[in-house]
Short mmCIF file of C-alpha atoms and ligand atoms in Angstrom, two decimals:
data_model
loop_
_atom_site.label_atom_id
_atom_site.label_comp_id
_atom_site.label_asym_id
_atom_site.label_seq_id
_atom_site.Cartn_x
_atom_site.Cartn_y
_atom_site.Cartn_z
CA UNK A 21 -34.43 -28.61 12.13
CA UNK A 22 -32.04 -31.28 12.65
CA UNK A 23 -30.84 -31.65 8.52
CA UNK A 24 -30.38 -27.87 8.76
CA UNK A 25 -28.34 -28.10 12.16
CA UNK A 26 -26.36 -30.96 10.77
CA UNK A 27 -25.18 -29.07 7.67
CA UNK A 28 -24.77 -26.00 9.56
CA UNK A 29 -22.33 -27.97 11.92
CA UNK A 30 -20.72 -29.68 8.79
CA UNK A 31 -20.33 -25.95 7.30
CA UNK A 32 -18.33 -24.92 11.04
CA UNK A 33 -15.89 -28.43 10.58
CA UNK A 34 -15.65 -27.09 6.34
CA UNK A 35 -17.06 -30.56 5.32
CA UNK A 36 -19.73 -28.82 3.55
CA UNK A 37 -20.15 -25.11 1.78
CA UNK A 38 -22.88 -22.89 3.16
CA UNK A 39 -26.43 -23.60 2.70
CA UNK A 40 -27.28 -20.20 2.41
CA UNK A 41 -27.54 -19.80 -1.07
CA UNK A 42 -27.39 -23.17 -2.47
CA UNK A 43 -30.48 -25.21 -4.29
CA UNK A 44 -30.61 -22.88 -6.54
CA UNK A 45 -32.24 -23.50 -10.32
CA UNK A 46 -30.55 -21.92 -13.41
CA UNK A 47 -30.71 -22.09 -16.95
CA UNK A 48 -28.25 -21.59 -19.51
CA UNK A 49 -28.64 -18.97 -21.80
CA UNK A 50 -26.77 -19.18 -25.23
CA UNK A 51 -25.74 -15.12 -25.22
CA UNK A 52 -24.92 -15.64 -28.69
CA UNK A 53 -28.30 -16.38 -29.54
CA UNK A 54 -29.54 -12.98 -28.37
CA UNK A 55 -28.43 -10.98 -30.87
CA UNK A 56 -30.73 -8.90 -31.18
CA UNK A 57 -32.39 -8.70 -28.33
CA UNK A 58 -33.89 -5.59 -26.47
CA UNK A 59 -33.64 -4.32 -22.34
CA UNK A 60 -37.27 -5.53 -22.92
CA UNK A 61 -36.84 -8.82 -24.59
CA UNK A 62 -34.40 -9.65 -21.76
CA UNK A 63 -37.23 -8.63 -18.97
CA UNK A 64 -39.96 -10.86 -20.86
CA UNK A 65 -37.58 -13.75 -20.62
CA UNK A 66 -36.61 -13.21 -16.94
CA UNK A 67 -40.17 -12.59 -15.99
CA UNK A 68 -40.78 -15.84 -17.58
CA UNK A 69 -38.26 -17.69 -16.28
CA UNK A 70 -38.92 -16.47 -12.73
CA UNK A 71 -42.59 -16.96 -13.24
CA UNK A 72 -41.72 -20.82 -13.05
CA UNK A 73 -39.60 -20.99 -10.25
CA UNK A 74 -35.92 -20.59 -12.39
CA UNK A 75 -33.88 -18.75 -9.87
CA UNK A 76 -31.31 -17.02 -12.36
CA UNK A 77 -29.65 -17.51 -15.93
CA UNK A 78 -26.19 -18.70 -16.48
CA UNK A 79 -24.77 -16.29 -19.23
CA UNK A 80 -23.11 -18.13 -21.73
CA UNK A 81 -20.71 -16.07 -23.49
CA UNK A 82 -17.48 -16.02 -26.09
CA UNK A 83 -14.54 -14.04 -27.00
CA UNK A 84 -14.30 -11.11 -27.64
CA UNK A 85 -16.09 -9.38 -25.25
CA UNK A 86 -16.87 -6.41 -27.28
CA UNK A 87 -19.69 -5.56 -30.09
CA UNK A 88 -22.92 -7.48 -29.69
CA UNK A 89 -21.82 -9.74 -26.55
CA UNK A 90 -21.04 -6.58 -24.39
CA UNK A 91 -24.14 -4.86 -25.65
CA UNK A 92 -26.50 -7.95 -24.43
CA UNK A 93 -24.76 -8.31 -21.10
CA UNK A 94 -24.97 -4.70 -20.23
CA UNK A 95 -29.07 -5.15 -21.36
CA UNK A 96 -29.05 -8.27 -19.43
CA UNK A 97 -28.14 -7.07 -16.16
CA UNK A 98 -30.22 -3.85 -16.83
CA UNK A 99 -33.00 -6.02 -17.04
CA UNK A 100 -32.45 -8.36 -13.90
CA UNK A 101 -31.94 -4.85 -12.08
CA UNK A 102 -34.64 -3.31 -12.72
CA UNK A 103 -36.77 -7.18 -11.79
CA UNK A 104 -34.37 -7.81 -9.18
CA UNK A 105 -36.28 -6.21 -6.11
CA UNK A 106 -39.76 -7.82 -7.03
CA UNK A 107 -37.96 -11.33 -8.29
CA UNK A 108 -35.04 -12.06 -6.96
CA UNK A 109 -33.37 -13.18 -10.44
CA UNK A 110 -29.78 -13.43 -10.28
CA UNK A 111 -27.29 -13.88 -13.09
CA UNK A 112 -23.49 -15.59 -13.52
CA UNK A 113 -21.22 -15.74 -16.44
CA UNK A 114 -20.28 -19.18 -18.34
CA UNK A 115 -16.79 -18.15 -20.03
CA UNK A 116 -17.07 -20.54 -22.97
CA UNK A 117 -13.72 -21.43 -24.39
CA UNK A 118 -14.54 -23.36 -26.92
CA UNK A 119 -17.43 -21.01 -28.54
CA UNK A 120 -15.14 -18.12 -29.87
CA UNK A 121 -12.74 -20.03 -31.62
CA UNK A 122 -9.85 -18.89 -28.69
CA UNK A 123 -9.69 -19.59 -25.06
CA UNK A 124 -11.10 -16.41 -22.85
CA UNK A 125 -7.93 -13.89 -21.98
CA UNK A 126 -6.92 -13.73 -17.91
CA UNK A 127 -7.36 -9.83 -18.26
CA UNK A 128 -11.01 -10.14 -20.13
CA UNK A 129 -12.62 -12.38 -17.57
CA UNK A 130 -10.94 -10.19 -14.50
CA UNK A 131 -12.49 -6.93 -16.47
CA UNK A 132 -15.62 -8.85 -16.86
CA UNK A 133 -15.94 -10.09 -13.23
CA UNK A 134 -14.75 -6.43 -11.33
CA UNK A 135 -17.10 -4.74 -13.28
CA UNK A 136 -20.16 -7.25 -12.77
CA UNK A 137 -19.43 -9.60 -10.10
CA UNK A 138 -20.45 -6.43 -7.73
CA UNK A 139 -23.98 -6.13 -9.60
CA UNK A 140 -26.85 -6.19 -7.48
CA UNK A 141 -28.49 -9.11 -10.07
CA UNK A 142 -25.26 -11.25 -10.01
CA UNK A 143 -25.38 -14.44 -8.44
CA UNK A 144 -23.52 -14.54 -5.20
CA UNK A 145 -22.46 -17.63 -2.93
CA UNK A 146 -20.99 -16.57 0.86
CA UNK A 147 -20.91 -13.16 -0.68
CA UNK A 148 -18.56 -14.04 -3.70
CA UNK A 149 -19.62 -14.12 -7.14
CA UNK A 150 -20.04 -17.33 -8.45
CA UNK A 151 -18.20 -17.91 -12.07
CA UNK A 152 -18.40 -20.82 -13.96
CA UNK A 153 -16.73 -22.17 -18.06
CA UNK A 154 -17.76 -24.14 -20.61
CA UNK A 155 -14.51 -26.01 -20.51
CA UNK A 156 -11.07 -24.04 -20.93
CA UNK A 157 -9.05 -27.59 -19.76
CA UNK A 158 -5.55 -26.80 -20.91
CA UNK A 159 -3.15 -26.26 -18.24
CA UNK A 160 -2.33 -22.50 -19.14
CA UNK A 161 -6.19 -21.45 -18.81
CA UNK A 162 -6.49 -23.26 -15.52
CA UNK A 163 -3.76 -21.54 -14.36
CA UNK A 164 -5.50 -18.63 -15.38
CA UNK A 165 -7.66 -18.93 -12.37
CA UNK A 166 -5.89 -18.56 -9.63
CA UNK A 167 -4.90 -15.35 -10.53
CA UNK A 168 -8.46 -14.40 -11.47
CA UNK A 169 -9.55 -15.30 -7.98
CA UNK A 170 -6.59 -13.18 -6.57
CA UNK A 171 -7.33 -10.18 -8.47
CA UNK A 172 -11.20 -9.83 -7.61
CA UNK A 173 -11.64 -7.94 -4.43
CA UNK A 174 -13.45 -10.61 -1.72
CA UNK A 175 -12.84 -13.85 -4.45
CA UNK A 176 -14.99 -15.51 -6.46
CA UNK A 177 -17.04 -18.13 -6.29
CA UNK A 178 -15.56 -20.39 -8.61
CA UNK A 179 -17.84 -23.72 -10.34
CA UNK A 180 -16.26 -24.54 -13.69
CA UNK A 181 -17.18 -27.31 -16.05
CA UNK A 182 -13.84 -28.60 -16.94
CA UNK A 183 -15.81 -32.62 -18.12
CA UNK A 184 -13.42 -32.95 -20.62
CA UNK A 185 -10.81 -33.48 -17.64
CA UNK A 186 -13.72 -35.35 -15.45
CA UNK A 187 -13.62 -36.02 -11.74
CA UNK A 188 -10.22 -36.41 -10.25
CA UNK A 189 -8.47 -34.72 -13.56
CA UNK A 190 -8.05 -31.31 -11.97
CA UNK A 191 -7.61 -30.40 -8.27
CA UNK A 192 -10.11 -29.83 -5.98
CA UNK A 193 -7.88 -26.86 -4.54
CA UNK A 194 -8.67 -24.69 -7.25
CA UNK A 195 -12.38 -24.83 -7.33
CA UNK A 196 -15.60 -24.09 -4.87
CA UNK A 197 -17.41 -26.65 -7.51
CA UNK A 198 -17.77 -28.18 -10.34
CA UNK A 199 -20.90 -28.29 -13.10
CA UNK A 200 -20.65 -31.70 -15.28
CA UNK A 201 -21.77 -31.50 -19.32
CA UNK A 202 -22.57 -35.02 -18.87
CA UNK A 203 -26.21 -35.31 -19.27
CA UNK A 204 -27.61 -37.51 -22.23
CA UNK A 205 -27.60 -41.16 -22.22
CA UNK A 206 -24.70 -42.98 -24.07
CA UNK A 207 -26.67 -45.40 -26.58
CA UNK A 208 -29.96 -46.57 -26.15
CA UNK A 209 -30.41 -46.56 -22.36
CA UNK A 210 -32.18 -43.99 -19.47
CA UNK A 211 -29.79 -41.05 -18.49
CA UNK A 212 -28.05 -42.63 -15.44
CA UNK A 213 -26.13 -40.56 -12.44
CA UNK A 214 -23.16 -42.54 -12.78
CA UNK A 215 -21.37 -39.51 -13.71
CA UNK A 216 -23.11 -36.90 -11.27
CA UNK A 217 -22.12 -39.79 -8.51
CA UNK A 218 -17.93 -39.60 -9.67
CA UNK A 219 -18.32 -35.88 -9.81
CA UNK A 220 -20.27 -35.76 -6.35
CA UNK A 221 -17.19 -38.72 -5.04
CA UNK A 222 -14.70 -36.50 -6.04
CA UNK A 223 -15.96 -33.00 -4.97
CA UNK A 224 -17.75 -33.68 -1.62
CA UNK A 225 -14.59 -34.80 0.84
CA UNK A 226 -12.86 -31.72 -0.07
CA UNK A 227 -16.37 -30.03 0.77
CA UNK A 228 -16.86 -28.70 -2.70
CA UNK A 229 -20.55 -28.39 -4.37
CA UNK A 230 -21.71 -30.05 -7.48
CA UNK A 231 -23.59 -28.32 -9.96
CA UNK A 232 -25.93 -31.07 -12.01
CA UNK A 233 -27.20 -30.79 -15.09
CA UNK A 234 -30.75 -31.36 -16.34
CA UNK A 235 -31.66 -31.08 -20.08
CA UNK A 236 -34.87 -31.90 -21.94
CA UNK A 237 -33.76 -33.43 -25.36
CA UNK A 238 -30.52 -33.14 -27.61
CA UNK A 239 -30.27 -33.29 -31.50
CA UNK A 240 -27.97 -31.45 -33.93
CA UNK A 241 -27.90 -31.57 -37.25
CA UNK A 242 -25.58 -28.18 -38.45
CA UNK A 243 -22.76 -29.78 -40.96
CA UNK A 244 -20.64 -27.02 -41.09
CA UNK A 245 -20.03 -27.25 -37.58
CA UNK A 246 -19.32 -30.86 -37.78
CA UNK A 247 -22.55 -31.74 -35.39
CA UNK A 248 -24.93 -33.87 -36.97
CA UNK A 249 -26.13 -36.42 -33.98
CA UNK A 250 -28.84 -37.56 -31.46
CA UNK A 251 -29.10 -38.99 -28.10
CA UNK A 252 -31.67 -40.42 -26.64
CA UNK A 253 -34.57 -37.83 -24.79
CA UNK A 254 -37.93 -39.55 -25.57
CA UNK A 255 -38.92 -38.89 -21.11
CA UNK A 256 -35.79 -37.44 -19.77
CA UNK A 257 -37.73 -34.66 -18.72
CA UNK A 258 -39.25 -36.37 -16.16
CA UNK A 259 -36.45 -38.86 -15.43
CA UNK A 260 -33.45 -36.13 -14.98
CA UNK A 261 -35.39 -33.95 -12.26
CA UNK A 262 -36.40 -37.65 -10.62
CA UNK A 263 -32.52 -38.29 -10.07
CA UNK A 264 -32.05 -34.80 -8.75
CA UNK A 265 -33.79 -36.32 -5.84
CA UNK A 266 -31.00 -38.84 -5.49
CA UNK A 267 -28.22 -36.75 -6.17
CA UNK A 268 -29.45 -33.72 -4.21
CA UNK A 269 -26.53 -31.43 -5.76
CA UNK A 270 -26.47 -27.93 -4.69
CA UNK A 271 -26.98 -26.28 -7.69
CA UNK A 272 -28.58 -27.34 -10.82
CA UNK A 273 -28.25 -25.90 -13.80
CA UNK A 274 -30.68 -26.45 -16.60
CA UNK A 275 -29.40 -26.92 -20.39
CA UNK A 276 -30.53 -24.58 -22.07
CA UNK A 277 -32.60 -21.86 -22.23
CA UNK A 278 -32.32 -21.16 -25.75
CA UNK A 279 -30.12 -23.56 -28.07
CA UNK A 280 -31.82 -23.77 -30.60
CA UNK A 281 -29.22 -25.60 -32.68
CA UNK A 282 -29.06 -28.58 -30.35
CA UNK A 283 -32.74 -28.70 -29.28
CA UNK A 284 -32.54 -28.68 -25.86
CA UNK A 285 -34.12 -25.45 -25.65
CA UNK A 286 -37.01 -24.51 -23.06
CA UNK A 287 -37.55 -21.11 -23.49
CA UNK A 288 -39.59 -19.49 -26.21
CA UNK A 289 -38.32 -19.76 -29.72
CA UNK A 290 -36.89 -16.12 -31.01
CA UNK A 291 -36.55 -16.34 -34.29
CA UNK A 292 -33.25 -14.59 -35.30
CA UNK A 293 -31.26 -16.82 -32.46
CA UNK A 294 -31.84 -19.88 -34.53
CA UNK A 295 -28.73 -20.54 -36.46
CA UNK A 296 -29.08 -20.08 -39.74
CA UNK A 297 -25.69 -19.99 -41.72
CA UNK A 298 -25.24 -22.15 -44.99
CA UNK A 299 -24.82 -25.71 -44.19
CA UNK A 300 -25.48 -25.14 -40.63
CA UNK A 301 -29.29 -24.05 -40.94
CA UNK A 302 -31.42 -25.25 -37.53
CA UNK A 303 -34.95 -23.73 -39.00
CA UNK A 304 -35.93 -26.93 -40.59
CA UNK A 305 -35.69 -28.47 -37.36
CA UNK A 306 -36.93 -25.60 -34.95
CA UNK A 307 -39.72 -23.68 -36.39
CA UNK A 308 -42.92 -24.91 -34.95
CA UNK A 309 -41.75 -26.96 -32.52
CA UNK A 310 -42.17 -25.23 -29.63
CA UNK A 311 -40.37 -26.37 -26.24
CA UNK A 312 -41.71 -23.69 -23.85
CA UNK A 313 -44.87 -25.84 -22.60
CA UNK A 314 -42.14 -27.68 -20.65
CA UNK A 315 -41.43 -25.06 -18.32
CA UNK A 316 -45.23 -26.00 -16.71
CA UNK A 317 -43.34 -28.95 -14.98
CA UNK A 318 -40.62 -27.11 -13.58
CA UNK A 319 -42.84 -25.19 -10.47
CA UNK A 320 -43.12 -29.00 -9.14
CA UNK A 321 -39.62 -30.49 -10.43
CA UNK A 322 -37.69 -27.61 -8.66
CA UNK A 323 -39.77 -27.85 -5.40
CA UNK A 324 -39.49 -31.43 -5.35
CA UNK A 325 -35.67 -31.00 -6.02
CA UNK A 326 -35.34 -28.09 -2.87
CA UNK A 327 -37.59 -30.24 -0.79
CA UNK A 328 -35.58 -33.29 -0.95
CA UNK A 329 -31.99 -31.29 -0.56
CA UNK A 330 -33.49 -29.47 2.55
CA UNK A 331 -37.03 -30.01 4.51
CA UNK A 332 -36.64 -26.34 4.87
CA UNK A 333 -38.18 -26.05 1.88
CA UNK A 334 -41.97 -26.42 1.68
CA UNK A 335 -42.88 -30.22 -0.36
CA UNK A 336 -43.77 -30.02 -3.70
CA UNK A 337 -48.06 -29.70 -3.97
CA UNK A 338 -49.93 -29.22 -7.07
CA UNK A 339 -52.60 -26.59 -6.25
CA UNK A 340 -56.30 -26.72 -6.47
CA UNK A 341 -57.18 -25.71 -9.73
CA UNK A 342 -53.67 -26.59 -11.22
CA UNK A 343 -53.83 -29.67 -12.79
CA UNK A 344 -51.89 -30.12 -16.11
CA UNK A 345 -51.03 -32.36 -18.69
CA UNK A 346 -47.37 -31.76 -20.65
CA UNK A 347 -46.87 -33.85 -23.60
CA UNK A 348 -44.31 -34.07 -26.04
CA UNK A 349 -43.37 -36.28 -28.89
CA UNK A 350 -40.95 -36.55 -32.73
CA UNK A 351 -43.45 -36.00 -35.82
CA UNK A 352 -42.79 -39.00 -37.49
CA UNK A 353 -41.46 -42.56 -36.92
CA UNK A 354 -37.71 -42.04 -36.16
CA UNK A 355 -37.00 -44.93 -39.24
CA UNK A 356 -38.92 -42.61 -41.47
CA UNK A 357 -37.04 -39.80 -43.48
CA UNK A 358 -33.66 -39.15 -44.58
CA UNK A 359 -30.45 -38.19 -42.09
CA UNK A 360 -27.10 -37.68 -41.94
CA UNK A 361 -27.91 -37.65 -37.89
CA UNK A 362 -26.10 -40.66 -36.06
CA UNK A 363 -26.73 -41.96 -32.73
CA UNK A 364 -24.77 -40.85 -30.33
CA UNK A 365 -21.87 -38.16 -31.43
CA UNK A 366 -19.66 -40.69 -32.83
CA UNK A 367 -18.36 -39.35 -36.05
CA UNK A 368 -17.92 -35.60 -35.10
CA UNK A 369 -14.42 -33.60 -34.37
CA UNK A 370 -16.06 -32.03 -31.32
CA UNK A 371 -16.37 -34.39 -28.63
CA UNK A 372 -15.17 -33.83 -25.20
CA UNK A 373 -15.91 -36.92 -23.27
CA UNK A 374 -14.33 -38.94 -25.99
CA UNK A 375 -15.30 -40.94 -29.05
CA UNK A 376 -19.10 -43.07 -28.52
CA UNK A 377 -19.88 -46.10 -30.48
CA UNK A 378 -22.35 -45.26 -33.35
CA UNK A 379 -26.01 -46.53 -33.17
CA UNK A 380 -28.91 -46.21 -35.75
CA UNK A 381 -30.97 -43.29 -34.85
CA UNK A 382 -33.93 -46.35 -34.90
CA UNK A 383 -32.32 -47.53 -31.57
CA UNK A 384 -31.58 -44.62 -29.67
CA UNK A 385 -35.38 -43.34 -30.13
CA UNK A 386 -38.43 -44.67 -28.72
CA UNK A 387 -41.35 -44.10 -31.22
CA UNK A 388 -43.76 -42.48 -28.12
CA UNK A 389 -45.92 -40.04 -26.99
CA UNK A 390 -44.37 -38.64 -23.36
CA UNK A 391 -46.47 -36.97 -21.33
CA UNK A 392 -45.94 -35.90 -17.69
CA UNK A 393 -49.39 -35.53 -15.55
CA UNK A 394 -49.60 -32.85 -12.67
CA UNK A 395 -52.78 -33.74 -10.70
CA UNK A 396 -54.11 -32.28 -7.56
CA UNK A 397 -55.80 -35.60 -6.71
CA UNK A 398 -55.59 -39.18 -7.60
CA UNK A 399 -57.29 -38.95 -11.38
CA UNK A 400 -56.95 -40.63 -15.03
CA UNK A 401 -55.27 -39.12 -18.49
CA UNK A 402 -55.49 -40.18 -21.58
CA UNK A 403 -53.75 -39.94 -25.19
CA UNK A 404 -55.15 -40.66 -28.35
CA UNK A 405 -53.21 -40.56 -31.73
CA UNK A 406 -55.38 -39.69 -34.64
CA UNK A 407 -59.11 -41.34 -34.53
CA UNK A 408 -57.35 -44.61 -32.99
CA UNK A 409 -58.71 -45.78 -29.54
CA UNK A 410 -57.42 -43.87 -26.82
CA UNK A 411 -55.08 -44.81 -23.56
CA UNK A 412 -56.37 -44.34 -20.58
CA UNK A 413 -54.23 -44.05 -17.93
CA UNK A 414 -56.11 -44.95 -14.25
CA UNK A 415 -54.48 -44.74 -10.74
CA UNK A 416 -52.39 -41.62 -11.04
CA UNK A 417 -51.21 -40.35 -8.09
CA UNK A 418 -52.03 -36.74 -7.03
CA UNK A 419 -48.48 -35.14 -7.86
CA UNK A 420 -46.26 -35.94 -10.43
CA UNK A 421 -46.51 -38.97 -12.89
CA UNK A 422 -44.87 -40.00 -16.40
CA UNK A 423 -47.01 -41.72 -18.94
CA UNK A 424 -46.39 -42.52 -22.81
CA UNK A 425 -47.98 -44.79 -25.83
CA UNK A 426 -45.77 -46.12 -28.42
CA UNK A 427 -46.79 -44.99 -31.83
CA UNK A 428 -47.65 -48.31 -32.82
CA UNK A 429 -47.97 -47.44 -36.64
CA UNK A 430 -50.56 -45.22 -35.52
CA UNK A 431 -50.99 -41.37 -37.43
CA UNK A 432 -52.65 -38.86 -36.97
CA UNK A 433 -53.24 -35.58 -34.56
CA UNK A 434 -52.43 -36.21 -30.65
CA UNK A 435 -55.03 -35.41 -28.35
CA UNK A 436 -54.67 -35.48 -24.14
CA UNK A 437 -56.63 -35.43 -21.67
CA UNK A 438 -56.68 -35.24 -17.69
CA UNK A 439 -59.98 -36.58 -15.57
CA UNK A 440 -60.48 -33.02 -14.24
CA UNK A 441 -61.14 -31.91 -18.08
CA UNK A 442 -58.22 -30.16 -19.45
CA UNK A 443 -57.62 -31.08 -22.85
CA UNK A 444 -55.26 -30.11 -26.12
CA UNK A 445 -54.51 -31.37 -29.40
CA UNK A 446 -50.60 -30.88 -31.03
CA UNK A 447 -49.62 -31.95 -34.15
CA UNK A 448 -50.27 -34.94 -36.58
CA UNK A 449 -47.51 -37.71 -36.54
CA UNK A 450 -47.43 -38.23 -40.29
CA UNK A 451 -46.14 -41.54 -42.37
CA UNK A 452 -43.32 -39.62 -43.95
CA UNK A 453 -41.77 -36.09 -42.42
CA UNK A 454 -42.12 -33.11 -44.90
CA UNK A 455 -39.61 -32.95 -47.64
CA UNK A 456 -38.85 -36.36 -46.66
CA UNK A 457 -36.00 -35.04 -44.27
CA UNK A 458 -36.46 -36.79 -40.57
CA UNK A 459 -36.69 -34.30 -37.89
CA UNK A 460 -35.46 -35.45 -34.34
CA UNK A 461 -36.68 -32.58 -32.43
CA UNK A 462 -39.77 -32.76 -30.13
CA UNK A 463 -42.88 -30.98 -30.00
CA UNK A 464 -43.86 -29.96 -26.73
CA UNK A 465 -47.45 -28.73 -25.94
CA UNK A 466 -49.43 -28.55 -22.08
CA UNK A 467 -53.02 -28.86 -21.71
CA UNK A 468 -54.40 -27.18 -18.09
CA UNK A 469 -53.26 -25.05 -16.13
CA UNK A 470 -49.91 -24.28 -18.13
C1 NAG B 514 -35.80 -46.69 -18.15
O1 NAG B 514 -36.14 -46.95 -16.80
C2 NAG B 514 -37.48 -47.41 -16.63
C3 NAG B 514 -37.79 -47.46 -15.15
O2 NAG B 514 -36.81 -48.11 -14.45
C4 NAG B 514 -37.66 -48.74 -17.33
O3 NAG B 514 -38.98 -49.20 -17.20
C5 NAG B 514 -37.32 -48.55 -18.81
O4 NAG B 514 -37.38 -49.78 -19.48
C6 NAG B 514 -35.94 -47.96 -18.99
N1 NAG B 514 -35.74 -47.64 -20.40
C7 NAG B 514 -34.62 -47.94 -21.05
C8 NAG B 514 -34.55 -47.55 -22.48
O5 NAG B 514 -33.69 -48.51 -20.52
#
């Protein structure tokens, strides 16, 4: 009781916001990717979602709100209504201004917000809706704000991600919180929380929250939108939620659901959100490789993660019965295959954190098989590539661990294994990728209980 009564006496002085509703788990949902889907598509994904312990999607959406966009988020929230009793899903808007090729208009996002900020399936903090951006860091759109949160009856809620500006470039005055972009290593190195530790400096003596962000993987390779690069993943999966632990932000928002174009999806792959345009075609790189298996961590990641941020929250277990083995790796040697990929965005026109230095893709990449091992004992896993001698890995903890093999010029089909018997095959890792065109994206498969 005493963390509790300490941050409900911080919340009375206004050192800290409310704990009510915070340590919650989102995704972010690319609304431009769904198209074409259904009232029905949208309850398959939120049943999904919810099914692994996500607490709510994070609607990413452009200007114009009109046509297709306004069609989705009226499905959308039909959806989560309908879910929302037996669930408990809960949706916010992103306003992305750099997506629709203009900044979001003061009088769209106010229409926006009055009509769904009062939704039963929007995502409310101290009875406000909470709102965040994909950037919008010019000085008119900020100003933009404060008369947003004056014309919604009760206020909103108010998280942007303004990185471009980064911590201290804005004031703290105008926000409840902020959400940071700023989650794939710079070069060759481990994701760090350098950045969620500035962010969490600058927000937390003016008693704002910090919303952090955890991704699985990034790579990009669409020309014609001047994104052709890749930073380092290889076990960020299980690193990332590990420095949640540290950080212990109130939010955390999970990137993305369903970007297909820069990898880091973790939802299922629907075909007609892939991008597809001439020149900027993400098939290639996204058909069969699936990303969903990844969501079988995320039951003990987000536990772990609401555990650590308040003992109010049950520790994270692995049931009896629920042992799993999640393993992901690249196809091919990263050396292997042509690319017009760099390491690290360092040659494109859209960067908002500011030029990187360029690496070879050789560097950034670890040549591995990742796996992450849920056991509800102390046990052993193993991974074999093709019909070489397999790894076995002894001592794991019941809980979570990481394990991985370098490729090792070894080829061939991947087979895992955990001691209590679950066991899967994925994919060959081949000499040369098909068409001789490398493929930086990650194949993600579970063996268990998944
Ligand atoms: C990442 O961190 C782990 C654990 O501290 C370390 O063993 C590993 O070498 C690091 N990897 C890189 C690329 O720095």
């Amino acid at each position: 009781m005493a963390p509790l009564f300490a941050r409900l006496a911080a919340c009375v002085l206004g050192l800290l916001p409310a704990l009510t509703t915070a340590q919650s788990v989102f995704a972010h949902v690319i609304v431009g990717n769904t198209g074409a889907y259904d009232i029905d598509q949208w309850k398959s994904d939120i049943e999904l979602a919810a099914s692994y312990g996500i607490d709510g999607f994070v609607l990413n959406i452009a200007p114009p709100f009109s046509g297709s966009t306004a069609t989705q988020m009226s499905y959308a929230f039909q959806a989560a209504n309908d879910l929302t009793s037996e669930l408990g899903f809960k949706m916010f808007f992103s306003f992305d201004y750099l997506g629709g090729g203009s900044p979001w208009s003061e009088s769209d996002v106010i229409t926006i917000l009055k009509a769904y900020g009062p939704n039963g399936a929007h995502f409310q903090v101290n009875g406000k809706p909470m709102v965040s951006t994909f950037e919008g860091p010019s000085n008119s759109d900020i100003n933009d704000w404060t008369t947003i949160r004056n014309s919604i009856p009760g206020g909103i809620y108010f998280v942007p991600d303004w990185t471009s500006l980064g911590p201290g470039g804005f004031s703290t005055s105008l926000v409840d919180g902020a959400f940071s972009w700023n989650m794939w290593p710079d070069g060759p190195q481990n994701i760090s929380t350098g950045a969620d530790e500035a962010w969490e400096n600058f927000l937390k003596p003016a008693g704002k929250s910090y919303m952090m962000g955890v991704s699985p993987w990034f790579y990009t390779d669409l020309p014609a939108y001047n994104k052709a690069w890749v930073w380092r993943g290889d076990d960020m999966w299980y690193r990332r939620w590990e420095e949640t632990l540290n950080v212990l932000p109130e939010f955390v928002e999970i990137v993305t659901w369903n970007d297909f174009g820069e990898s880091h999806y973790i939802g299922p792959i629907y075909a007609s959100g892939i991008p597809s345009a001439s020149n900027a075609d993400a098939r290639p790189y996204v058909d069969g490789f699936p990303h969903q298996a990844w969501l079988a961590t995320l039951p003990y990641q987000i536990a772990a993660y609401k555990h650590a941020y308040s003992s109010s929250h049950p520790a994270p277990s692995v049931p009896s019965g629920g042992d799993k083995i999640v393993f992901w790796y690249r196809t091919a040697p990263a050396g292997a295959g042509s690319t017009q990929a760099t390491g690290n965005n360092c040659k494109s026109s859209i960067n908002i954190y500011g030029y990187q230095s360029c690496y070879p893709v050789t560097e950034i990449l670890e040549d591995a098989v990742f796996a992450i091992v849920l056991l509800s004992n102390p046990g052993t896993a193993t991974i074999q590539i093709g019909s070489n001698a397999a790894t076995t890995f002894q001592g794991l903890k019941s809980g979570i661990n990481l394990i991985s093999i370098p490729f090792s010029g070894r080829y061939g089909q991947v087979t895992v294994s955990v001691s209590s018997g679950a066991k899967a095959t994925g994919p060959a890792i081949v000499t040369s990728p098909s068409g001789g065109v490398a493929n930086f994206n990650a194949w993600v498969g579970c063996a268990g209980s998944c």
